mmCIF file of C-alpha atoms and ligand atoms in Angstrom:
data_model
loop_
_atom_site.group_PDB
_atom_site.id
_atom_site.type_symbol
_atom_site.label_atom_id
_atom_site.label_comp_id
_atom_site.label_asym_id
_atom_site.label_seq_id
_atom_site.Cartn_x
_atom_site.Cartn_y
_atom_site.Cartn_z
ATOM 1 C CA MET Q 1 -10.146 -20.315 11.857
ATOM 2 C CA THR Q 2 -10.615 -20.389 15.573
ATOM 3 C CA ALA Q 3 -13.468 -18.254 17.253
ATOM 4 C CA THR Q 4 -10.913 -15.933 18.724
ATOM 5 C CA ALA Q 5 -9.421 -15.136 15.106
ATOM 6 C CA GLU Q 6 -13.151 -14.765 13.924
ATOM 7 C CA GLY Q 7 -13.682 -11.994 16.578
ATOM 8 C CA THR Q 8 -10.505 -10.531 15.932
ATOM 9 C CA LEU Q 9 -11.320 -10.210 12.290
ATOM 10 C CA THR Q 10 -14.842 -8.736 13.033
ATOM 11 C CA GLU Q 11 -13.055 -5.961 15.339
ATOM 12 C CA LEU Q 12 -10.427 -5.205 12.756
ATOM 13 C CA SER Q 13 -13.282 -4.810 10.245
ATOM 14 C CA ALA Q 14 -15.020 -2.642 12.573
ATOM 15 C CA ALA Q 15 -11.930 -0.378 12.826
ATOM 16 C CA TYR Q 16 -11.117 -0.217 8.995
ATOM 17 C CA ARG Q 17 -14.645 0.979 8.555
ATOM 18 C CA ARG Q 18 -14.389 3.523 11.179
ATOM 19 C CA ASP Q 19 -10.839 4.962 10.908
ATOM 20 C CA GLY Q 20 -9.762 3.637 7.377
ATOM 21 C CA TYR Q 21 -6.598 1.832 8.591
ATOM 22 C CA PHE Q 22 -5.411 -0.638 11.316
ATOM 23 C CA ARG Q 23 -2.211 -2.618 12.516
ATOM 24 C CA PHE Q 24 -2.659 -6.155 12.145
ATOM 25 C CA PRO Q 25 -1.674 -8.066 15.306
ATOM 26 C CA TYR Q 26 0.806 -10.290 13.576
ATOM 27 C CA ARG Q 27 4.073 -9.433 11.604
ATOM 28 C CA PHE Q 28 6.304 -11.643 9.413
ATOM 29 C CA HIS Q 29 9.260 -13.325 11.200
ATOM 30 C CA GLY Q 30 12.749 -11.641 10.912
ATOM 31 C CA GLU Q 31 13.682 -14.622 8.453
ATOM 32 C CA SER Q 32 10.900 -13.991 6.140
ATOM 33 C CA VAL Q 33 11.511 -10.452 6.004
ATOM 34 C CA ARG Q 34 15.476 -11.069 5.127
ATOM 35 C CA LEU Q 35 14.036 -13.290 2.358
ATOM 36 C CA LEU Q 36 11.704 -10.965 1.108
ATOM 37 C CA ARG Q 37 14.448 -8.040 1.083
ATOM 38 C CA GLU Q 38 16.890 -10.126 -0.738
ATOM 39 C CA ARG Q 39 14.317 -10.989 -3.220
ATOM 40 C CA VAL Q 40 13.452 -7.276 -3.445
ATOM 41 C CA SER Q 41 17.080 -6.198 -3.843
ATOM 42 C CA ALA Q 42 17.541 -8.738 -6.604
ATOM 43 C CA ILE Q 43 14.669 -7.824 -8.630
ATOM 44 C CA SER Q 44 15.803 -3.871 -8.492
ATOM 45 C CA ARG Q 45 19.062 -4.747 -9.901
ATOM 46 C CA GLN Q 46 17.182 -6.211 -13.057
ATOM 47 C CA ARG Q 47 16.456 -3.756 -16.065
ATOM 48 C CA ARG Q 48 12.959 -4.250 -16.683
ATOM 49 C CA PRO Q 49 9.888 -2.047 -17.260
ATOM 50 C CA GLU Q 50 8.390 -3.046 -13.644
ATOM 51 C CA VAL Q 51 11.418 -0.821 -12.331
ATOM 52 C CA VAL Q 52 11.015 2.533 -11.768
ATOM 53 C CA HIS Q 53 13.457 5.112 -10.859
ATOM 54 C CA GLU Q 54 13.525 8.616 -8.834
ATOM 55 C CA LYS Q 55 13.356 11.319 -11.203
ATOM 56 C CA ASP Q 56 16.517 11.747 -13.543
ATOM 57 C CA THR Q 57 18.566 9.353 -11.642
ATOM 58 C CA ASP Q 58 19.771 5.829 -11.401
ATOM 59 C CA THR Q 59 18.016 5.409 -7.840
ATOM 60 C CA VAL Q 60 15.463 2.888 -8.012
ATOM 61 C CA ARG Q 61 12.149 4.389 -6.571
ATOM 62 C CA ALA Q 62 9.893 1.181 -6.917
ATOM 63 C CA VAL Q 63 9.543 -2.283 -8.289
ATOM 64 C CA HIS Q 64 5.853 -3.506 -9.320
ATOM 65 C CA GLY Q 65 3.709 -6.385 -10.377
ATOM 66 C CA CYS Q 66 6.816 -8.887 -8.793
ATOM 67 C CA HIS Q 67 3.791 -11.308 -7.549
ATOM 68 C CA ALA Q 68 3.395 -12.088 -11.454
ATOM 69 C CA PHE Q 69 7.102 -13.175 -12.124
ATOM 70 C CA ASP Q 70 8.745 -13.980 -8.820
ATOM 71 C CA ASP Q 71 7.811 -17.246 -6.775
ATOM 72 C CA LEU Q 72 8.209 -15.468 -3.345
ATOM 73 C CA CYS Q 73 6.246 -12.562 -3.910
ATOM 74 C CA ARG Q 74 3.597 -14.881 -5.648
ATOM 75 C CA ALA Q 75 3.569 -16.932 -2.486
ATOM 76 C CA LEU Q 76 3.352 -13.719 -0.221
ATOM 77 C CA VAL Q 77 0.106 -12.852 -2.115
ATOM 78 C CA ARG Q 78 -1.464 -16.234 -1.556
ATOM 79 C CA HIS Q 79 -0.863 -16.140 2.419
ATOM 80 C CA PRO Q 80 -3.826 -17.639 3.836
ATOM 81 C CA ARG Q 81 -3.906 -15.109 6.864
ATOM 82 C CA LEU Q 82 -3.455 -12.191 4.475
ATOM 83 C CA VAL Q 83 -5.962 -13.576 1.927
ATOM 84 C CA ALA Q 84 -8.770 -14.228 4.895
ATOM 85 C CA LEU Q 85 -8.067 -10.728 6.325
ATOM 86 C CA ALA Q 86 -8.926 -9.471 2.640
ATOM 87 C CA GLU Q 87 -11.797 -11.185 2.168
ATOM 88 C CA ALA Q 88 -13.312 -10.423 5.686
ATOM 89 C CA LEU Q 89 -12.901 -6.827 5.109
ATOM 90 C CA LEU Q 90 -14.105 -6.695 1.412
ATOM 91 C CA GLY Q 91 -16.875 -9.505 1.815
ATOM 92 C CA GLY Q 92 -15.997 -11.958 -0.865
ATOM 93 C CA PRO Q 93 -13.224 -13.505 -3.069
ATOM 94 C CA VAL Q 94 -10.393 -11.220 -3.824
ATOM 95 C CA TYR Q 95 -7.446 -11.143 -6.172
ATOM 96 C CA THR Q 96 -4.301 -9.127 -6.505
ATOM 97 C CA TYR Q 97 -4.867 -5.881 -8.180
ATOM 98 C CA GLN Q 98 -1.529 -4.247 -7.585
ATOM 99 C CA PHE Q 99 1.812 -5.275 -5.998
ATOM 100 C CA LYS Q 100 4.652 -2.952 -5.420
ATOM 101 C CA VAL Q 101 7.653 -2.213 -3.156
ATOM 102 C CA ASN Q 102 8.482 1.515 -2.780
ATOM 103 C CA LEU Q 103 12.304 1.665 -1.707
ATOM 104 C CA LYS Q 104 12.632 4.990 -0.476
ATOM 105 C CA ARG Q 105 16.364 4.750 -0.261
ATOM 106 C CA ALA Q 106 18.461 6.543 2.454
ATOM 107 C CA ARG Q 107 18.437 10.359 1.574
ATOM 108 C CA GLU Q 108 17.279 9.803 -1.960
ATOM 109 C CA GLY Q 109 13.827 8.454 -1.697
ATOM 110 C CA ALA Q 110 11.327 11.173 -2.532
ATOM 111 C CA ALA Q 111 8.247 12.183 -1.286
ATOM 112 C CA TRP Q 112 4.507 11.132 -2.158
ATOM 113 C CA PRO Q 113 2.205 14.005 -1.848
ATOM 114 C CA TRP Q 114 -1.290 13.876 -0.408
ATOM 115 C CA HIS Q 115 -3.569 11.491 -2.591
ATOM 116 C CA GLN Q 116 -6.151 9.061 -2.616
ATOM 117 C CA ASP Q 117 -5.526 5.849 -4.298
ATOM 118 C CA PHE Q 118 -9.073 5.014 -5.585
ATOM 119 C CA SER Q 119 -8.839 8.229 -7.837
ATOM 120 C CA PHE Q 120 -6.265 6.636 -9.683
ATOM 121 C CA TRP Q 121 -8.092 3.092 -10.117
ATOM 122 C CA ARG Q 122 -11.499 4.580 -10.719
ATOM 123 C CA GLU Q 123 -10.116 7.517 -13.306
ATOM 124 C CA GLU Q 124 -7.474 5.596 -14.771
ATOM 125 C CA ASP Q 125 -8.694 2.033 -14.672
ATOM 126 C CA GLY Q 126 -12.292 2.132 -14.410
ATOM 127 C CA MET Q 127 -12.684 0.472 -10.975
ATOM 128 C CA ALA Q 128 -16.171 0.983 -10.001
ATOM 129 C CA ARG Q 129 -16.020 0.789 -6.075
ATOM 130 C CA PRO Q 130 -13.344 1.255 -3.553
ATOM 131 C CA ASP Q 131 -13.795 -2.619 -2.426
ATOM 132 C CA ALA Q 132 -10.013 -2.809 -2.706
ATOM 133 C CA VAL Q 133 -7.691 -2.915 0.166
ATOM 134 C CA ASN Q 134 -4.027 -1.971 0.618
ATOM 135 C CA ILE Q 135 -1.953 -4.390 2.923
ATOM 136 C CA ALA Q 136 1.396 -2.453 3.903
ATOM 137 C CA VAL Q 137 4.805 -4.440 4.914
ATOM 138 C CA PRO Q 138 7.604 -2.331 5.839
ATOM 139 C CA LEU Q 139 10.794 -4.331 4.856
ATOM 140 C CA ASP Q 140 12.750 -2.082 7.038
ATOM 141 C CA ALA Q 141 12.091 -0.369 10.530
ATOM 142 C CA VAL Q 142 10.103 2.665 9.971
ATOM 143 C CA HIS Q 143 10.529 5.816 12.141
ATOM 144 C CA PRO Q 144 9.465 9.446 11.951
ATOM 145 C CA ASP Q 145 12.399 10.340 10.061
ATOM 146 C CA ASN Q 146 12.838 7.904 7.130
ATOM 147 C CA GLY Q 147 9.600 9.120 5.568
ATOM 148 C CA PRO Q 148 6.844 7.087 6.873
ATOM 149 C CA LEU Q 149 3.464 6.737 5.326
ATOM 150 C CA VAL Q 150 0.914 9.085 6.881
ATOM 151 C CA VAL Q 151 -2.648 8.739 6.911
ATOM 152 C CA ILE Q 152 -5.327 11.119 7.847
ATOM 153 C CA PRO Q 153 -7.838 8.861 9.950
ATOM 154 C CA THR Q 154 -11.418 8.728 8.928
ATOM 155 C CA SER Q 155 -10.783 10.508 5.467
ATOM 156 C CA HIS Q 156 -11.761 7.342 3.498
ATOM 157 C CA THR Q 157 -15.420 8.426 4.405
ATOM 158 C CA LEU Q 158 -15.412 11.895 2.316
ATOM 159 C CA GLY Q 159 -15.270 10.452 -1.076
ATOM 160 C CA LEU Q 160 -12.868 11.339 -3.688
ATOM 161 C CA LEU Q 161 -11.650 14.940 -3.243
ATOM 162 C CA ASP Q 162 -10.013 17.496 -5.623
ATOM 163 C CA LEU Q 163 -10.306 15.546 -8.665
ATOM 164 C CA PRO Q 164 -9.449 17.531 -11.871
ATOM 165 C CA GLU Q 165 -12.495 18.711 -13.791
ATOM 166 C CA ASN Q 166 -10.871 17.038 -16.871
ATOM 167 C CA SER Q 167 -9.010 14.017 -15.419
ATOM 168 C CA ASP Q 168 -8.624 12.716 -19.150
ATOM 169 C CA ASN Q 169 -5.451 14.720 -19.311
ATOM 170 C CA SER Q 170 -3.427 12.446 -17.789
ATOM 171 C CA ARG Q 171 -4.926 9.471 -18.737
ATOM 172 C CA GLY Q 172 -2.467 7.114 -20.289
ATOM 173 C CA ASP Q 173 0.900 8.523 -18.805
ATOM 174 C CA TRP Q 174 1.180 5.913 -16.253
ATOM 175 C CA ARG Q 175 4.839 7.299 -15.024
ATOM 176 C CA GLN Q 176 2.602 10.349 -13.343
ATOM 177 C CA HIS Q 177 0.895 7.460 -11.099
ATOM 178 C CA VAL Q 178 4.258 6.194 -9.810
ATOM 179 C CA SER Q 179 6.364 9.171 -9.560
ATOM 180 C CA ALA Q 180 6.576 11.912 -6.810
ATOM 181 C CA ASN Q 181 4.908 14.103 -9.401
ATOM 182 C CA LEU Q 182 1.473 12.300 -8.914
ATOM 183 C CA ALA Q 183 -1.439 12.911 -11.361
ATOM 184 C CA TYR Q 184 -4.377 12.920 -8.952
ATOM 185 C CA THR Q 185 -3.712 14.595 -5.730
ATOM 186 C CA VAL Q 186 -5.606 16.023 -2.827
ATOM 187 C CA LYS Q 187 -4.410 19.980 -2.396
ATOM 188 C CA ALA Q 188 -1.817 20.621 0.584
ATOM 189 C CA ASP Q 189 -4.172 23.332 2.257
ATOM 190 C CA ARG Q 190 -7.111 20.614 2.077
ATOM 191 C CA ALA Q 191 -4.737 18.379 3.751
ATOM 192 C CA GLU Q 192 -3.883 20.554 6.395
ATOM 193 C CA GLU Q 193 -7.577 21.517 7.244
ATOM 194 C CA LEU Q 194 -8.510 17.655 7.510
ATOM 195 C CA MET Q 195 -5.451 17.162 9.894
ATOM 196 C CA ARG Q 196 -6.705 20.092 12.063
ATOM 197 C CA GLN Q 197 -10.095 18.397 12.353
ATOM 198 C CA ARG Q 198 -8.932 14.546 12.125
ATOM 199 C CA GLY Q 199 -5.349 14.354 13.159
ATOM 200 C CA ARG Q 200 -2.494 12.439 11.316
ATOM 201 C CA LYS Q 201 -1.166 9.140 12.125
ATOM 202 C CA PRO Q 202 2.467 8.089 10.923
ATOM 203 C CA ILE Q 203 2.432 4.114 10.070
ATOM 204 C CA LEU Q 204 5.549 3.157 12.118
ATOM 205 C CA GLY Q 205 6.701 -0.141 12.945
ATOM 206 C CA PRO Q 206 9.286 -2.756 12.841
ATOM 207 C CA ALA Q 207 10.150 -4.675 9.545
ATOM 208 C CA GLY Q 208 7.488 -7.320 8.861
ATOM 209 C CA SER Q 209 4.832 -5.560 10.867
ATOM 210 C CA ILE Q 210 1.381 -5.323 8.853
ATOM 211 C CA HIS Q 211 -0.579 -2.123 8.437
ATOM 212 C CA VAL Q 212 -3.789 -2.021 6.536
ATOM 213 C CA PHE Q 213 -5.445 1.095 4.881
ATOM 214 C CA HIS Q 214 -8.414 1.972 2.579
ATOM 215 C CA PRO Q 215 -8.185 3.082 -0.879
ATOM 216 C CA SER Q 216 -9.729 6.381 -0.175
ATOM 217 C CA ILE Q 217 -7.880 7.549 2.771
ATOM 218 C CA VAL Q 218 -5.896 10.405 2.247
ATOM 219 C CA HIS Q 219 -2.236 9.825 2.741
ATOM 220 C CA SER Q 220 1.369 10.879 1.915
ATOM 221 C CA SER Q 221 4.768 10.325 2.663
ATOM 222 C CA SER Q 222 7.886 12.918 2.879
ATOM 223 C CA ASN Q 223 11.240 12.464 1.369
ATOM 224 C CA ASN Q 224 13.706 10.340 3.357
ATOM 225 C CA THR Q 225 16.417 12.588 4.520
ATOM 226 C CA SER Q 226 17.762 9.928 6.945
ATOM 227 C CA SER Q 227 20.633 7.471 6.640
ATOM 228 C CA ASP Q 228 18.178 4.353 6.793
ATOM 229 C CA GLY Q 229 16.223 2.724 3.917
ATOM 230 C CA ARG Q 230 12.508 2.444 3.963
ATOM 231 C CA ALA Q 231 11.289 -0.320 1.616
ATOM 232 C CA LEU Q 232 7.314 -0.584 1.867
ATOM 233 C CA LEU Q 233 5.574 -3.711 0.298
ATOM 234 C CA LEU Q 234 2.332 -2.967 -0.641
ATOM 235 C CA ILE Q 235 -0.194 -5.388 -2.000
ATOM 236 C CA THR Q 236 -3.735 -4.287 -3.214
ATOM 237 C CA TYR Q 237 -6.213 -6.974 -3.037
ATOM 238 C CA ASN Q 238 -9.594 -6.221 -4.925
ATOM 239 C CA ARG Q 239 -12.857 -7.704 -4.537
ATOM 240 C CA VAL Q 240 -13.205 -10.134 -7.806
ATOM 241 C CA ASP Q 241 -16.537 -8.745 -8.557
ATOM 242 C CA ASN Q 242 -15.160 -5.131 -8.465
ATOM 243 C CA ALA Q 243 -12.370 -5.957 -11.180
ATOM 244 C CA PRO Q 244 -12.309 -2.958 -13.770
ATOM 245 C CA LYS Q 245 -13.739 -4.182 -17.310
ATOM 246 C CA ASN Q 246 -11.098 -2.819 -19.904
ATOM 247 C CA PRO Q 247 -7.885 -1.654 -17.941
ATOM 248 C CA THR Q 248 -5.199 -0.175 -20.440
ATOM 249 C CA ARG Q 249 -2.412 0.532 -17.843
ATOM 250 C CA PRO Q 250 0.443 -1.843 -18.219
ATOM 251 C CA GLU Q 251 -0.287 -5.234 -16.480
ATOM 252 C CA PHE Q 252 2.344 -4.350 -13.824
ATOM 253 C CA LEU Q 253 0.205 -1.809 -12.602
ATOM 254 C CA VAL Q 254 -3.246 -3.367 -13.151
ATOM 255 C CA SER Q 255 -3.495 -7.177 -13.005
ATOM 256 C CA ARG Q 256 -5.531 -8.739 -15.482
ATOM 257 C CA ASP Q 257 -6.034 -11.994 -13.966
ATOM 258 C CA SER Q 258 -8.969 -11.266 -11.650
ATOM 259 C CA THR Q 259 -9.364 -15.189 -10.564
ATOM 260 C CA ALA Q 260 -9.801 -15.728 -6.846
ATOM 261 C CA ILE Q 261 -6.908 -16.474 -4.828
ATOM 262 C CA VAL Q 262 -6.479 -19.726 -3.755
ATOM 263 C CA PRO Q 263 -4.850 -19.133 -0.297
ATOM 264 C CA HIS Q 264 -1.688 -21.794 -0.069
ATOM 265 C CA PRO Q 265 0.840 -21.768 2.757
ATOM 266 C CA ASP Q 266 4.634 -21.290 2.440
ATOM 267 C CA ASP Q 267 7.156 -22.319 4.904
ATOM 268 C CA ARG Q 268 9.284 -19.342 3.999
ATOM 269 C CA LEU Q 269 6.818 -16.900 5.121
ATOM 270 C CA ARG Q 270 5.986 -17.214 8.651
ATOM 271 C CA LEU Q 271 3.745 -14.649 10.811
ATOM 272 C CA VAL Q 272 4.232 -14.482 14.480
ATOM 273 C CA PRO Q 273 1.804 -12.664 16.950
ATOM 274 C CA GLU Q 274 2.531 -9.035 17.927
ATOM 275 C CA GLU Q 275 2.438 -8.115 21.482
ATOM 276 C CA PRO Q 276 -0.361 -6.022 22.030
ATOM 277 C CA GLU Q 277 1.892 -3.353 23.498
ATOM 278 C CA ALA Q 278 4.498 -3.511 20.572
ATOM 279 C CA ASP Q 279 2.536 -0.899 18.491
ATOM 280 C CA PRO Q 280 5.155 1.989 18.921
ATOM 281 C CA THR Q 281 2.691 3.998 16.388
ATOM 282 C CA GLY Q 282 0.823 5.426 19.472
ATOM 283 C CA PRO Q 283 -2.094 7.415 19.357
ATOM 284 C CA THR Q 284 -3.128 9.790 16.388
ATOM 285 C CA ASP Q 285 -1.155 13.171 16.421
ATOM 286 C CA LYS Q 286 -3.659 15.633 16.437
ATOM 287 C CA ALA Q 287 -3.282 19.011 14.662
ATOM 288 C CA GLU Q 288 0.277 18.154 14.188
ATOM 289 C CA ALA Q 289 0.117 19.438 10.709
ATOM 290 C CA ARG Q 290 2.759 18.961 8.077
ATOM 291 C CA SER Q 291 2.739 19.885 4.366
HETATM 292 C C1 SIN I 301 1.604 4.804 -1.632
HETATM 293 O O1 SIN I 301 0.919 6.082 -1.481
HETATM 294 O O2 SIN I 301 1.387 4.103 -2.611
HETATM 295 C C2 SIN I 301 2.733 4.736 -0.886
HETATM 296 C C3 SIN I 301 3.553 5.779 -0.569
HETATM 297 C C4 SIN I 301 4.761 5.539 0.176
HETATM 298 O O3 SIN I 301 5.283 4.494 -0.203
HETATM 299 O O4 SIN I 301 5.158 6.328 1.100
HETATM 300 MN MN1 MN I 302 -1.171 5.765 -2.319
#
C-alpha cells in the first residue's frame, strides 16, 4: 500500500471513531455493479432459506449469507481493498460475520426501524465487543425517496440503548432480526431526541459507492414508496478474536468460519476512485427529524 493510501486509511479511521460512519473514496465500476446485481437477482429467484420475504408477500426482502455459496459474492468479501479497510478500522485480522443484500423493492420494500446492529450480535450471538464493521454498497442509486439508510452521527459512542430488560424473550426467533418488526429497536422518541442533538445523515450515492458504519450507530430506513428499487449489499467484517463462541442462529446470519480472510483480487470486481466532489450526500441534516 502506498504512503498516500495509508494516510487516507488513518484519516478514515479517525472519522470512523469520531462520527461512526464515512464514505470510502472509491466505488465499484459500473460493470462490476452490473455483475453483482445480476447475481443477486438470480439468487433472489431461488427457493432457499437464505431468501427472506416481506411480511405475507412473495416480495423478496433480502438474501443472506451469499458469500458462502456464490463465487462472486465470495470474491467480493475477499477484495483486497475492502479487507485492508476493515483490518485498518478494527486493528487486526477479520472474517466475514454477515453478508446480506436488502432489496427494498420499488413501492414494496418495507422499513427498518431505528436500531443498533450490535444489540442483535451481542444479545443473540454473544459477540463480546463491537469490533466489527459494516460496509454497505448500494446496487441501485440511492436518493432521498427510495428509503435510504439514515444514521445518527456519533450515536455509536452511547453504548446500547433501550434493550429490553429480559431480552431472552426473542432469542431463537431469527425472523425478528430480518423483518420490519425488529426484536431490538431504539425507541422513536429517543431517536427524535438524538437527531435534535446530533443531526441525521441519509446515506445517498450512486450504485457501487461504498459506505462504512459502526455496529453501534443508531440507524433506520423508511418504506420505499418510490418507483426505484434500492438494493443495498452489506458485508459485516468481525475481528477474528471477537468471534462469538457458541452462536445458535442460522449460519447464513452468523458465519461459523472465523478464519482470517486471505485477500484475493478478482478482475470482475474493479474499484475506481471517487472524485472528491462526487459525494452527493452533503452535510449532516441537523434537526431534520423523522420518525
Ligand atoms: C440494516 O439496518 O441492516 C439495513 C437497513 C436497510 O437496508 O435500509
Ligand atoms: Mn442494521
